[in-house]
Amino acid sequence: MVPFLVFLAFFFSIVASFSSSLVTDFHALVSLKQGFDSSSSSSSNPSTIIGSWNSSESLCSSWVGIKCFNGRVVSLNLSNMNLYGSVSPEVSRLEELVELKLDGNNFTGEIKIENLRNLRSLNLSSNQFSGGLDWNYSSLPNLEVFDAYDNNFTDFLPLGLQSLKKLRHLDLGGNYFQGKIPESFGNLIGLEYLSLAGNNLIGRIPSELGNLTNLKELYLGYYNSFQNGIPKEFGNLENLVHLDLSNCELEGSIPLEMGNLKKLETLFLDINGLSGSIPKQLGNLTSMVNLDLSANSLTGEIPYELINLRKIRLFNLFMNRLHGSIPDFVADYPNMEVLYLWQNNFTGIIPMNLGKNQKLQELDLSSNKLTGTIPPNLCASKQLRILILLKNFLFGSIPEDLGTCSTLVRVRLGQNYLNGSIPNGFIYLPELNLLEIHNNMLSGTLSEKQNHSSSNSTKLAQLNLSNNKLSGPLPFSIATFSFLQILLLSGNQFSGRIPPSIGELGEVVKIDLSENQISGEIPPEIGNCLHLTYLDLSQNNISGSIPTQISTIRILNYLNLSRNHLNETIPKSIGSMRSLTTADFSFNDLSGKLPESGQFAFFNASSFAGNPQLCGSLLNNPCNNVTLVVTSPQGKSRGEFKLIFALGLLICSLVFAIAAIIKAKSFKKNGSSSWKMTAFQKLEFTVSDVLECVKDGNVIGRGGAGIVYHGKMPNGVEIAVKKLFSFSSNSHDHGFRAEIRTLGNIRHRNIVRLLAFCTNKETNLLVYEYMRNGSLGEALHGKKKGGFSFLGWNLRYKIGIESAKGLCYLHHDCSPLIVHRDVKSNNILLNSGFEAHVADFGLAKFLVDSGASECMSAIAGSYGYIAPEYAYTLRVDEKSDVYSFGIVLLELITGRRPLGDFGEGVDIVQWAKRTTNCRREEVTKILDPRLTVVPKDEAMHLFFIAMLCIQENSVERPTMREVVQMLSEFPRHSSPSSSSSIKT
């Protein structure tokens, strides 16, 4: 009986202990739940998650994300559940936890995980955690996986990590860690994966990392700025499969010891300052699949030993200083898919077997000194998508096989010496988007498309065949180019009529048929090309009258019909084309009176020269029926209009001033109780703290959207508060708030973070993180003594890259995509480390949609930055942002404002083009004289990109993604003599 009682006592003690432990887990999870902010979520999913955490009885069976073993919580998995708020330290009370996954949420604030002795996997990635990671890692002795990628962690890399003897996977990339990589990281000998990429690390890469012989993947590049070069000890990493040291300012040569990495499949050393030759020892890397050494300063030839890289798929050596011929063995790589060798000094011929026995998909050999003919089998595998061979000395004909290469998307063969005819079907390939064969010696005719039908249209967007010897009529099947935006056929020998089917090019923006032998009349169907902005039909044999249908093209801004045989009168309706800024009707057979109304009043007399039968006051050739008395009342009415307009402006200004005073008084009368604050992350201040900042003494800026105030919160955090100008009542609807929430949820390193949105019945406040060094505009043009000297050349180039990355995110990676609409130097803010952050993104569009005044400059942009097409389309898109960004680049180069420094009616674009003749080599004429050391090649490159961005035709401007690529991949100087310094 006694033993039985002892057994019962022991049994109940176990049950009690079991229940007590489960209760402990329950309370820990309840504390964790209290830190979550489900109200900030934009979906219903989190409420379901949080709602399931409501009963201790069902903890192990029905709580979402919870797994138990032996009555204890062993796994907490909240991955990608769109949760907001903070993570309570109480999570460390889940003593038996083996797996903790919090990745893919919106958690903010600091986090500390300790005393979880069974924890093996910890994933905090893709959140907004901040602070440091200086934890007691000795209390996590079994941790094997630690992933903190893509957060806002700062401070130095944690030294305590060296106590994690079982650690296999460590990812601290995509944060703001600073300082050097600790040498003690070389003691983590169990590591198989290490990523420190995308931080602010400096100093040398410690050679001790060469002790991590179990490493399979190593990532150290992007944003980090290392001194010296690649440690030769990396040759000891015998198990390494993937090594990425891209874009981290490495110098010196590639160590010969890299040839010891026999298992290496991927080696990325691109966008650095590496010099010397390519080591022949890299030929030992027989497992190599991806090799990228591009955008460095490598010299010499491609070593013969690379013949052994039989598994290679990607081979990038572009933007170096390599010379010699392209080895024949490159054509024998059986798995080759991507070969980029552009912008080197390669000579000789392209290997004739290239593509024959390969899976070639992308080939770019442009900007070299290659000669010979184009290999005939480049598309043998029927996988070739990109073919770029421009700017070489290639001759011979275009291989007929390319005319049936249905996978081609981009083809650029211009600026060579190619002859012969264009293969049949080449321009009608189904996937082809870009075809450039300009500046060659091609002859023959353009064939009609077989099986021509409207349902069988192509994807061609840009076609450039200019400056060849092509002849014959323009094909009627041009109508199949329903997506065509740019058509350049100038400088050939085309004859016959312009086909009426040209009117079916509904998306075309630019047409240039100049310098041909085209005859007949201009088809009236041209008026159906409603997106056309540029039309050049000059230097042909065109006759007949100018069709009035041209005036229906409401956004045409360039029209050149000169040196033809056009007759009759110039249609008066052309004067109503307010978009038309340049027109040339010279040297035709036009007659009659020249219209003087509308746009004709702004054209030069030279635009009508060589038409002796034309008459009018502009030509100093008065017509017999002209009277002068009509001008006096017209002048009088203009004067009256100016007076009325001035009085109207004065009255509007007075009304606005009175309204502003009344609004300011009512703002101060309202207490914080009438305000509601929507926070986009966990904040340690209240709406009352924000309102305290909104007073005249704190004003730090004024713009088209509102007034900006600086404030310091009780906890010491500095913020910027933008008080938006008045809205109509419908601005408070759910649509506007949803748009503001979209802005608040944007997270990018180079975009100013929107912390909160405060609103009452009359006023809206946006709360941003504060940027201590103000705007780029202030740094460049500010009145502070020495204000300009803050920015040396290296810092300016860096700011250009960073601001481009911010805009690129808005245009291409944000959801929904956002057009900034007011890109300018004053909207690029600099933090304490002079890192660029794009501000006021998307706000102008949201203000328009919500009923704000459409007179605000922020709606269309700011004077000096507005793209030319806005004047006649009143529409803004991402290419308008690109134009404005080009102006910012010119400011960085010249140190001048966009307007005011060049005389009346002249802006920075006109001045820069006139001073340099649009030649990048002349950039020294416009460089800011206050800059000391500026590498000329970098200045030329920055100017070249600026010129691309500010092209008149928006279609020809690059995308922001292309701008980022051009800025980032340029091999920059990193010697002390060229580095910038921050002066105070």
mmCIF file of N, CA, C and O in Angstrom, residues 515-552:
data_model
loop_
_atom_site.group_PDB
_atom_site.id
_atom_site.type_symbol
_atom_site.label_atom_id
_atom_site.label_comp_id
_atom_site.label_asym_id
_atom_site.label_seq_id
_atom_site.Cartn_x
_atom_site.Cartn_y
_atom_site.Cartn_z
ATOM 1 N N GLU A 515 16.260 62.411 -94.972
ATOM 2 C CA GLU A 515 17.398 62.078 -95.827
ATOM 3 C C GLU A 515 17.201 60.761 -96.566
ATOM 4 O O GLU A 515 18.039 59.869 -96.525
ATOM 5 N N ASN A 516 16.065 60.627 -97.210
ATOM 6 C CA ASN A 516 15.791 59.494 -98.079
ATOM 7 C C ASN A 516 15.322 60.010 -99.435
ATOM 8 O O ASN A 516 15.578 61.180 -99.770
ATOM 9 N N GLN A 517 14.660 59.191 -100.202
ATOM 10 C CA GLN A 517 14.139 59.589 -101.508
ATOM 11 C C GLN A 517 12.637 59.322 -101.579
ATOM 12 O O GLN A 517 12.093 59.001 -102.636
ATOM 13 N N ILE A 518 11.981 59.494 -100.462
ATOM 14 C CA ILE A 518 10.550 59.227 -100.366
ATOM 15 C C ILE A 518 9.769 60.274 -101.167
ATOM 16 O O ILE A 518 10.074 61.468 -101.112
ATOM 17 N N SER A 519 8.760 59.823 -101.874
ATOM 18 C CA SER A 519 7.969 60.729 -102.714
ATOM 19 C C SER A 519 6.490 60.586 -102.349
ATOM 20 O O SER A 519 6.128 59.952 -101.363
ATOM 21 N N GLY A 520 5.640 61.196 -103.174
ATOM 22 C CA GLY A 520 4.217 61.146 -102.899
ATOM 23 C C GLY A 520 3.822 62.135 -101.819
ATOM 24 O O GLY A 520 4.590 63.030 -101.456
ATOM 25 N N GLU A 521 2.628 61.991 -101.320
ATOM 26 C CA GLU A 521 2.105 62.917 -100.319
ATOM 27 C C GLU A 521 2.227 62.339 -98.913
ATOM 28 O O GLU A 521 2.389 61.125 -98.727
ATOM 29 N N ILE A 522 2.159 63.239 -97.945
ATOM 30 C CA ILE A 522 2.129 62.803 -96.548
ATOM 31 C C ILE A 522 0.745 62.204 -96.285
ATOM 32 O O ILE A 522 -0.266 62.883 -96.478
ATOM 33 N N PRO A 523 0.676 60.939 -95.890
ATOM 34 C CA PRO A 523 -0.653 60.335 -95.697
ATOM 35 C C PRO A 523 -1.395 61.001 -94.548
ATOM 36 O O PRO A 523 -0.833 61.204 -93.468
ATOM 37 N N PRO A 524 -2.644 61.352 -94.739
ATOM 38 C CA PRO A 524 -3.403 61.976 -93.647
ATOM 39 C C PRO A 524 -3.551 61.064 -92.441
ATOM 40 O O PRO A 524 -3.798 61.532 -91.328
ATOM 41 N N GLU A 525 -3.363 59.750 -92.656
ATOM 42 C CA GLU A 525 -3.468 58.796 -91.544
ATOM 43 C C GLU A 525 -2.413 59.043 -90.471
ATOM 44 O O GLU A 525 -2.531 58.536 -89.348
ATOM 45 N N ILE A 526 -1.384 59.848 -90.803
ATOM 46 C CA ILE A 526 -0.366 60.164 -89.794
ATOM 47 C C ILE A 526 -0.999 60.816 -88.574
ATOM 48 O O ILE A 526 -0.475 60.738 -87.461
ATOM 49 N N GLY A 527 -2.135 61.459 -88.761
ATOM 50 C CA GLY A 527 -2.828 62.106 -87.645
ATOM 51 C C GLY A 527 -3.374 61.135 -86.619
ATOM 52 O O GLY A 527 -3.783 61.540 -85.526
ATOM 53 N N ASN A 528 -3.389 59.824 -86.957
ATOM 54 C CA ASN A 528 -3.857 58.817 -86.003
ATOM 55 C C ASN A 528 -2.780 58.433 -84.988
ATOM 56 O O ASN A 528 -3.064 57.734 -84.018
ATOM 57 N N CYS A 529 -1.558 58.882 -85.214
ATOM 58 C CA CYS A 529 -0.453 58.577 -84.292
ATOM 59 C C CYS A 529 -0.494 59.582 -83.141
ATOM 60 O O CYS A 529 0.317 60.530 -83.071
ATOM 61 N N LEU A 530 -1.410 59.387 -82.251
ATOM 62 C CA LEU A 530 -1.724 60.398 -81.245
ATOM 63 C C LEU A 530 -0.646 60.548 -80.176
ATOM 64 O O LEU A 530 -0.657 61.530 -79.431
ATOM 65 N N HIS A 531 0.282 59.590 -80.076
ATOM 66 C CA HIS A 531 1.351 59.692 -79.080
ATOM 67 C C HIS A 531 2.642 60.276 -79.661
ATOM 68 O O HIS A 531 3.653 60.365 -78.971
ATOM 69 N N LEU A 532 2.587 60.685 -80.904
ATOM 70 C CA LEU A 532 3.785 61.161 -81.587
ATOM 71 C C LEU A 532 4.253 62.502 -81.008
ATOM 72 O O LEU A 532 3.467 63.439 -80.871
ATOM 73 N N THR A 533 5.549 62.572 -80.670
ATOM 74 C CA THR A 533 6.131 63.828 -80.196
ATOM 75 C C THR A 533 7.202 64.359 -81.153
ATOM 76 O O THR A 533 7.575 65.525 -81.066
ATOM 77 N N TYR A 534 7.703 63.509 -82.050
ATOM 78 C CA TYR A 534 8.816 63.892 -82.929
ATOM 79 C C TYR A 534 8.540 63.326 -84.316
ATOM 80 O O TYR A 534 8.373 62.115 -84.474
ATOM 81 N N LEU A 535 8.492 64.200 -85.325
ATOM 82 C CA LEU A 535 8.258 63.778 -86.698
ATOM 83 C C LEU A 535 9.204 64.525 -87.615
ATOM 84 O O LEU A 535 9.152 65.753 -87.716
ATOM 85 N N ASP A 536 10.082 63.789 -88.299
ATOM 86 C CA ASP A 536 11.056 64.384 -89.224
ATOM 87 C C ASP A 536 10.945 63.688 -90.569
ATOM 88 O O ASP A 536 11.296 62.520 -90.717
ATOM 89 N N LEU A 537 10.428 64.422 -91.555
ATOM 90 C CA LEU A 537 10.312 63.922 -92.927
ATOM 91 C C LEU A 537 11.171 64.752 -93.872
ATOM 92 O O LEU A 537 10.982 64.725 -95.096
ATOM 93 N N SER A 538 12.134 65.476 -93.360
ATOM 94 C CA SER A 538 12.933 66.421 -94.144
ATOM 95 C C SER A 538 13.841 65.714 -95.148
ATOM 96 O O SER A 538 14.140 64.531 -95.023
ATOM 97 N N GLN A 539 14.260 66.502 -96.170
ATOM 98 C CA GLN A 539 15.221 66.059 -97.178
ATOM 99 C C GLN A 539 14.748 64.805 -97.900
ATOM 100 O O GLN A 539 15.439 63.793 -97.960
ATOM 101 N N ASN A 540 13.532 64.879 -98.424
ATOM 102 C CA ASN A 540 12.972 63.835 -99.272
ATOM 103 C C ASN A 540 12.412 64.479 -100.533
ATOM 104 O O ASN A 540 12.762 65.620 -100.860
ATOM 105 N N ASN A 541 11.549 63.768 -101.231
ATOM 106 C CA ASN A 541 10.906 64.299 -102.443
ATOM 107 C C ASN A 541 9.386 64.335 -102.272
ATOM 108 O O ASN A 541 8.638 64.124 -103.225
ATOM 109 N N ILE A 542 8.958 64.602 -101.054
ATOM 110 C CA ILE A 542 7.535 64.584 -100.741
ATOM 111 C C ILE A 542 6.857 65.812 -101.348
ATOM 112 O O ILE A 542 7.392 66.926 -101.281
ATOM 113 N N SER A 543 5.693 65.605 -101.933
ATOM 114 C CA SER A 543 4.966 66.695 -102.585
ATOM 115 C C SER A 543 3.544 66.777 -102.022
ATOM 116 O O SER A 543 3.189 66.084 -101.074
ATOM 117 N N GLY A 544 2.727 67.622 -102.636
ATOM 118 C CA GLY A 544 1.360 67.799 -102.179
ATOM 119 C C GLY A 544 1.264 68.755 -101.015
ATOM 120 O O GLY A 544 2.238 69.444 -100.655
ATOM 121 N N SER A 545 0.106 68.822 -100.419
ATOM 122 C CA SER A 545 -0.126 69.756 -99.320
ATOM 123 C C SER A 545 0.160 69.089 -97.966
ATOM 124 O O SER A 545 0.225 67.869 -97.860
ATOM 125 N N ILE A 546 0.323 69.944 -96.966
ATOM 126 C CA ILE A 546 0.511 69.451 -95.597
ATOM 127 C C ILE A 546 -0.869 69.074 -95.057
ATOM 128 O O ILE A 546 -1.767 69.918 -94.992
ATOM 129 N N PRO A 547 -1.078 67.818 -94.692
ATOM 130 C CA PRO A 547 -2.417 67.416 -94.232
ATOM 131 C C PRO A 547 -2.787 68.086 -92.910
ATOM 132 O O PRO A 547 -1.975 68.166 -91.987
ATOM 133 N N THR A 548 -3.995 68.569 -92.841
ATOM 134 C CA THR A 548 -4.444 69.229 -91.604
ATOM 135 C C THR A 548 -4.532 68.245 -90.450
ATOM 136 O O THR A 548 -4.543 68.649 -89.286
ATOM 137 N N GLN A 549 -4.577 66.961 -90.766
ATOM 138 C CA GLN A 549 -4.692 65.953 -89.702
ATOM 139 C C GLN A 549 -3.489 65.962 -88.763
ATOM 140 O O GLN A 549 -3.567 65.452 -87.635
ATOM 141 N N ILE A 550 -2.367 66.538 -89.205
ATOM 142 C CA ILE A 550 -1.200 66.611 -88.325
ATOM 143 C C ILE A 550 -1.543 67.385 -87.054
ATOM 144 O O ILE A 550 -1.037 67.090 -85.961
ATOM 145 N N SER A 551 -2.400 68.369 -87.182
ATOM 146 C CA SER A 551 -2.729 69.208 -86.019
ATOM 147 C C SER A 551 -3.545 68.460 -84.968
ATOM 148 O O SER A 551 -3.748 68.968 -83.867
ATOM 149 N N THR A 552 -4.006 67.242 -85.299
ATOM 150 C CA THR A 552 -4.733 66.455 -84.294
ATOM 151 C C THR A 552 -3.786 65.735 -83.340
ATOM 152 O O THR A 552 -4.230 65.162 -82.344
#
